[in-house]
PDB file of C-alpha atoms in Angstrom:
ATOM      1  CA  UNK A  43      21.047   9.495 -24.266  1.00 85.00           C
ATOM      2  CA  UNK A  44      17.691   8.694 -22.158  1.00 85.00           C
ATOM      3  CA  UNK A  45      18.714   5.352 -22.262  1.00 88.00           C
ATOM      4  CA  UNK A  46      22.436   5.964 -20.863  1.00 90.00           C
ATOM      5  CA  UNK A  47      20.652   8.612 -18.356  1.00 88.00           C
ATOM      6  CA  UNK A  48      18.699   5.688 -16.965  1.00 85.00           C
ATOM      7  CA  UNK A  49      21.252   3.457 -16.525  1.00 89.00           C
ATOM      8  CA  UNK A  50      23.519   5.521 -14.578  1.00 89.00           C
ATOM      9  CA  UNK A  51      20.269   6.700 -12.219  1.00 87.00           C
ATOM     10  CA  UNK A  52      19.406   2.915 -11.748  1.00 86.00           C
ATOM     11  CA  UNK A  53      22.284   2.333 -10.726  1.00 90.00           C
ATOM     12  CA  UNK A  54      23.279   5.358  -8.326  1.00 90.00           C
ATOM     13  CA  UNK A  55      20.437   4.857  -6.898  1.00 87.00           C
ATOM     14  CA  UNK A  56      20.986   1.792  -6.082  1.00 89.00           C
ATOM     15  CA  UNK A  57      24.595   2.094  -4.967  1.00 92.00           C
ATOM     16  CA  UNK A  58      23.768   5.040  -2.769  1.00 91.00           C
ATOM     17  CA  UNK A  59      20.856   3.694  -1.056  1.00 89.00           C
ATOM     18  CA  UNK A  60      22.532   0.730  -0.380  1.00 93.00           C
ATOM     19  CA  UNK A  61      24.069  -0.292   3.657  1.00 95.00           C
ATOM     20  CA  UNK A  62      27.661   0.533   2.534  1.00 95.00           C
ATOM     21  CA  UNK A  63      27.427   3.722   0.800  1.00 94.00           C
ATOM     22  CA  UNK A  64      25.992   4.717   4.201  1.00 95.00           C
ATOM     23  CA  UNK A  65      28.721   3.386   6.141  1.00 97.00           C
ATOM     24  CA  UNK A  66      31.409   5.682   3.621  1.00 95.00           C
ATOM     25  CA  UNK A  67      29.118   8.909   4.494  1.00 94.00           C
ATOM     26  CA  UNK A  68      29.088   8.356   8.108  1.00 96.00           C
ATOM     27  CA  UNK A  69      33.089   7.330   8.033  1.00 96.00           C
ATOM     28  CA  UNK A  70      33.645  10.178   5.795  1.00 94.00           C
ATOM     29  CA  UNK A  71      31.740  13.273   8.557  1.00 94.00           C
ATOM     30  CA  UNK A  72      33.340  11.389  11.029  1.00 96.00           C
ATOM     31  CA  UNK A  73      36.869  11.718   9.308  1.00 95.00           C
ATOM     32  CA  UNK A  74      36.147  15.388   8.579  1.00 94.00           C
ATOM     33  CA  UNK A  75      34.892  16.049  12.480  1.00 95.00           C
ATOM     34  CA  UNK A  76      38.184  14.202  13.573  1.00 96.00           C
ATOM     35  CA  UNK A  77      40.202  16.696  11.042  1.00 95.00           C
ATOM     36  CA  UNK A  78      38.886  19.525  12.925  1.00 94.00           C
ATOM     37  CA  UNK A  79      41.358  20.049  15.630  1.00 94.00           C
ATOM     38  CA  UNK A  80      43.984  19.776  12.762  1.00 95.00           C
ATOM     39  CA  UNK A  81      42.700  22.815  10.901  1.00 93.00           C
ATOM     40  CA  UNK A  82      41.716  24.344  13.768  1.00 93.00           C
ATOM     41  CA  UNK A  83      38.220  24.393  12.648  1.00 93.00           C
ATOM     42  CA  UNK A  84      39.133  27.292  10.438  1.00 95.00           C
ATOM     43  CA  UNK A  85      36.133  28.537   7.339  1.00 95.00           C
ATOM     44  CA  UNK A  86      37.958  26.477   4.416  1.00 94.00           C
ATOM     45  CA  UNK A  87      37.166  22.863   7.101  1.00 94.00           C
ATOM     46  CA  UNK A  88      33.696  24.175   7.037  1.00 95.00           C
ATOM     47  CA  UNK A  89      33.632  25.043   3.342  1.00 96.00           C
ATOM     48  CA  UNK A  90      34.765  21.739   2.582  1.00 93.00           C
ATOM     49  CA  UNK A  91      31.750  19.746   4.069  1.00 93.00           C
ATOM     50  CA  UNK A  92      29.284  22.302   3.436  1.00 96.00           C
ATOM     51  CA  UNK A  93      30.509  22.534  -0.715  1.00 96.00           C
ATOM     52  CA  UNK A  94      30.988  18.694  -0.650  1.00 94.00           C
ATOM     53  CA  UNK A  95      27.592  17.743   0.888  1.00 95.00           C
ATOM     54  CA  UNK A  96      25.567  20.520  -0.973  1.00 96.00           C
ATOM     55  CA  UNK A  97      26.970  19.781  -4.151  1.00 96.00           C
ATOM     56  CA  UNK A  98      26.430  16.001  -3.887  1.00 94.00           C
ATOM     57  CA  UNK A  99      22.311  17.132  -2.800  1.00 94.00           C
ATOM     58  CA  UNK A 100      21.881  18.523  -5.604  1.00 96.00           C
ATOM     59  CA  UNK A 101      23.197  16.012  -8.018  1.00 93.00           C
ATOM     60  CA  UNK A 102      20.955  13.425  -6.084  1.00 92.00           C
ATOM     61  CA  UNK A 103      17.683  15.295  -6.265  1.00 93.00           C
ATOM     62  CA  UNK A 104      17.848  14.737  -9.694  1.00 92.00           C
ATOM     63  CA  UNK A 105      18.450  11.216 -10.222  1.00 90.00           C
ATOM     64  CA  UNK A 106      16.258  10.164  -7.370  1.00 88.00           C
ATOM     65  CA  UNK A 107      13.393  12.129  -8.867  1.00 92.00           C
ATOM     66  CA  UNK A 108      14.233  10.489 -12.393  1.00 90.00           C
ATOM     67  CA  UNK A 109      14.078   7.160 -10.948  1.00 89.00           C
ATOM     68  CA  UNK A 110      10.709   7.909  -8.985  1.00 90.00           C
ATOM     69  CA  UNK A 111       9.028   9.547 -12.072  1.00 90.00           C
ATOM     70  CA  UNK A 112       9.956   6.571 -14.119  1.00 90.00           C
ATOM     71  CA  UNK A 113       9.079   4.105 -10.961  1.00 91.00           C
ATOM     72  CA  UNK A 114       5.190   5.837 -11.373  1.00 90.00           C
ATOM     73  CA  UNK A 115       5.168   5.930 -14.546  1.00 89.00           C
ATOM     74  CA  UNK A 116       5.593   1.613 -14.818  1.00 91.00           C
ATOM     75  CA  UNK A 117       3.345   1.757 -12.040  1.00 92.00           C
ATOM     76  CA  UNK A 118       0.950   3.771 -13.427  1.00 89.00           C
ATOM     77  CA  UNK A 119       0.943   1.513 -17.075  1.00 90.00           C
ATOM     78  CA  UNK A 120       0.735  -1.816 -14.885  1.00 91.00           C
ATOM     79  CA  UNK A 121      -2.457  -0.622 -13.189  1.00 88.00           C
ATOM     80  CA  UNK A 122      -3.776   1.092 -16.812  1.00 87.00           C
ATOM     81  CA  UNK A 123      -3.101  -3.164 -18.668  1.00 88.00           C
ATOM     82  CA  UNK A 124      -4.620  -4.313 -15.190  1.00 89.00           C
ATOM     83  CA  UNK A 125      -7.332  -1.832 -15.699  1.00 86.00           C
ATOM     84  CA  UNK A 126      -8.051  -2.597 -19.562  1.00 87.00           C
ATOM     85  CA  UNK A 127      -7.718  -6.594 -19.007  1.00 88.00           C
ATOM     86  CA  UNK A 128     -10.427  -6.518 -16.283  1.00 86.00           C
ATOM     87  CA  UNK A 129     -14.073  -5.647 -15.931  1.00 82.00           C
ATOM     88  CA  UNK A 130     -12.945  -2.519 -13.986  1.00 79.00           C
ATOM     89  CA  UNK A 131     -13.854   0.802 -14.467  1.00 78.00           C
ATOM     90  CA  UNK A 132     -12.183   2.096 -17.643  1.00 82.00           C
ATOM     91  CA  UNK A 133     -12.769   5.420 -15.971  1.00 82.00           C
ATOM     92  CA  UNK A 134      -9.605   4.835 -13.795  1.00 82.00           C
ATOM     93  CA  UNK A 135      -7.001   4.614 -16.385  1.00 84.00           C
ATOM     94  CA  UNK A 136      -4.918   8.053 -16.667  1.00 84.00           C
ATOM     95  CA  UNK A 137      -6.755   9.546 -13.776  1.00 85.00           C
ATOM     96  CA  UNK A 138      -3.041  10.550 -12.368  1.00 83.00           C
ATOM     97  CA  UNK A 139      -3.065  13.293 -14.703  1.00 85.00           C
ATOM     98  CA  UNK A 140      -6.598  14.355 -13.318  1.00 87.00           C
ATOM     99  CA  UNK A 141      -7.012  17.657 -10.911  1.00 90.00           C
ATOM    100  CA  UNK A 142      -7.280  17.846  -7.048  1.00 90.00           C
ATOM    101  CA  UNK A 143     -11.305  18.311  -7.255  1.00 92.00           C
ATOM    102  CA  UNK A 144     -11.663  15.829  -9.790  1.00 90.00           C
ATOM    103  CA  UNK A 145     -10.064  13.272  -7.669  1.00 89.00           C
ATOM    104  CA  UNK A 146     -11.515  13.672  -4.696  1.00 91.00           C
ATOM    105  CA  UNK A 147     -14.444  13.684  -6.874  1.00 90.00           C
ATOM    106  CA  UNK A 148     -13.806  10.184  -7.853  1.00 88.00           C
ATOM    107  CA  UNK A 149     -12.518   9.147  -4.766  1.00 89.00           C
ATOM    108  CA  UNK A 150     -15.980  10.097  -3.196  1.00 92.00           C
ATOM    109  CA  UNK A 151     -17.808   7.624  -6.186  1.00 89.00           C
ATOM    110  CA  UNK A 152     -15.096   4.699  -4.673  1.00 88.00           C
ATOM    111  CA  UNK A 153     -15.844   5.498  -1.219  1.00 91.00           C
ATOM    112  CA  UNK A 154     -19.634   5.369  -2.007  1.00 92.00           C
ATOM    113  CA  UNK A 155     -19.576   1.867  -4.205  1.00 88.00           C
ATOM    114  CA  UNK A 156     -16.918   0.622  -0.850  1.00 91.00           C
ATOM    115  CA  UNK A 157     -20.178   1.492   1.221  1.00 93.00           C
ATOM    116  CA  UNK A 158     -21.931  -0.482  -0.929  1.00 93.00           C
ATOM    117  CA  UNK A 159     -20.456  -3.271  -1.173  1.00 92.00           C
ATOM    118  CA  UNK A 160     -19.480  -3.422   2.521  1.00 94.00           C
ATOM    119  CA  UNK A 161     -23.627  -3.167   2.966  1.00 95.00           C
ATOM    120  CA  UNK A 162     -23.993  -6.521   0.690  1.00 94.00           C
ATOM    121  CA  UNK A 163     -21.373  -8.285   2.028  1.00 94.00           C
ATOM    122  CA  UNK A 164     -22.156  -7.680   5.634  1.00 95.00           C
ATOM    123  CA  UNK A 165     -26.231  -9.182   4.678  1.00 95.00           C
ATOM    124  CA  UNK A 166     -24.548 -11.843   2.371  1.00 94.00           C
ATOM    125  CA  UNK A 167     -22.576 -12.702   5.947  1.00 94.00           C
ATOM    126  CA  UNK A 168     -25.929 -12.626   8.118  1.00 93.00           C
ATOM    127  CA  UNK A 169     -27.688 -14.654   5.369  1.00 93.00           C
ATOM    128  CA  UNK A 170     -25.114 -16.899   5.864  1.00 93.00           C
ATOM    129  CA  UNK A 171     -25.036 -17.190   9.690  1.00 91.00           C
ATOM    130  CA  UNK A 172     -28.986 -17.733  10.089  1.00 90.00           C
ATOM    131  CA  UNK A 173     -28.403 -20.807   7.412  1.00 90.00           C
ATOM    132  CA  UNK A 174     -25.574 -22.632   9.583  1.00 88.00           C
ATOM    133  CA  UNK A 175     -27.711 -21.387  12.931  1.00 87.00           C
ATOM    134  CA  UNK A 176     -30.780 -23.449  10.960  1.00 85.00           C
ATOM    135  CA  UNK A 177     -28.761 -26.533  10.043  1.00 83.00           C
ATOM    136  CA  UNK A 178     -26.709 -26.644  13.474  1.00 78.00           C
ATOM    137  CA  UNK A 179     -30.283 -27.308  14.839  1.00 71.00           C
ATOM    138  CA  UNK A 180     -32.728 -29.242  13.315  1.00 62.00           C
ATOM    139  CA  UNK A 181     -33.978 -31.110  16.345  1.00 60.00           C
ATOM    140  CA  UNK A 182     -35.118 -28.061  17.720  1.00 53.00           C
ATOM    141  CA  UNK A 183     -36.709 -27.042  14.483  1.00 53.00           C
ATOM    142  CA  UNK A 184     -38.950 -30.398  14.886  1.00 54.00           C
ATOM    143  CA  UNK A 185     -39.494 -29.837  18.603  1.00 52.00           C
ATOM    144  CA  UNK A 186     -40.912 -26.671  18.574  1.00 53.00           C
ATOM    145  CA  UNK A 187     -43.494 -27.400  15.780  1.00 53.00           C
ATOM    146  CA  UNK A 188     -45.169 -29.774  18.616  1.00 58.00           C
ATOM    147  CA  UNK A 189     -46.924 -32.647  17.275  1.00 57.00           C
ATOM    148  CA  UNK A 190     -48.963 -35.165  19.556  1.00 59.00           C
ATOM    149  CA  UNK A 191     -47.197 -37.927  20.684  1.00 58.00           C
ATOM    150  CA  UNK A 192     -47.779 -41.418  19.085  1.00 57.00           C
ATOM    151  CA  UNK A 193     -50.091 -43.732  20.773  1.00 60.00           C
ATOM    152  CA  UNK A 194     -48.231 -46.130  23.512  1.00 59.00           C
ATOM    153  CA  UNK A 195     -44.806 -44.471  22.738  1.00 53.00           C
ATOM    154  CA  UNK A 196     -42.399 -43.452  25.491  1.00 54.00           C
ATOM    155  CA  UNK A 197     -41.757 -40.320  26.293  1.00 55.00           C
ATOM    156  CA  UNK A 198     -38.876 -38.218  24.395  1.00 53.00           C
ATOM    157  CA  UNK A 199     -36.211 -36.150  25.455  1.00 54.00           C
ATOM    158  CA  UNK A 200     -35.348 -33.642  23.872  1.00 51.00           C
ATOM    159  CA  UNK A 201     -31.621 -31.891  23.770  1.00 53.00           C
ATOM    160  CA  UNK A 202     -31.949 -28.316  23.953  1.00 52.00           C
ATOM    161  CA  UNK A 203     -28.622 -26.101  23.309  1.00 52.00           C
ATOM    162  CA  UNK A 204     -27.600 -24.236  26.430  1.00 48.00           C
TER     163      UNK A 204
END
């Protein structure tokens, strides 16, 4: 039965949030709106759209929220095997099922290591810059540490970036 009930959301789902199933709708209010005159607007036109459309809401709640509570739940395995097959936090796995103040709890801890990290990265990146700021100039590394010109040499010039 949960198998046939899956099916059958799968695929409304995917028939009614398709292009052409919205197309039908919209031809369909348009159709009743155009019937109007003929009926003279009378309580059973109303009663038709309003029965037809609410009925039809209903149904769909259902097998939209059946296909979004399976949706998380694959979701929420694929990130618990990613979790398990990694050198993540083991903490994380399940923590869907936790409380309001237990998440934000643990989404303070991420925001704190994501501070962190940020903090290493960004002296990892200056580390980095001062190295290829040294290498891109040697010449004035050896200029500035001024040693006395050779006997009878000529004069150097020296480049100096501007």
């Amino acid at each position: 039965m949960d198998k046939l009930f899956a099916k059958f959301a799968n695929a409304t789902a995917r028939v009614t949030g398709s292009p052409p199933a919205f197309i039908v709708c919209v031809l369909l209010v348009v159709v009743w709106a155009a019937s109007g005159p003929i009926f003279k607007f009378s309580e059973t036109w109303q009663l038709v759209i309003n029965t037809g459309t609410t009925i039809i809401t209903f149904l769909m709640v259902f097998l939209i929220q059946n296909t979004q509570n399976r949706d998380g739940a694959a979701v929420q395995t694929k990130l618990d095997e990613l979790i398990l097959t990694s050198a993540a936090e083991n903490d994380f796995i399940g923590i869907e099922k936790l409380t309001e103040k237990e998440l934000a709890a643990m989404h303070a801890r991420c925001t704190e290591h994501a501070q962190i990290a940020q903090e290493r990265l960004d002296k990892i990146s200056a580390e980095r810059e001062s190295r290829k700021t040294a290498k891109a100039s040697p010449r004035a590394k050896r200029a500035s540490a001024k040693r006395p010109p050779a006997k009878d040499a000529p004069a150097r010039r020296v480049k100096t970036s501007s």
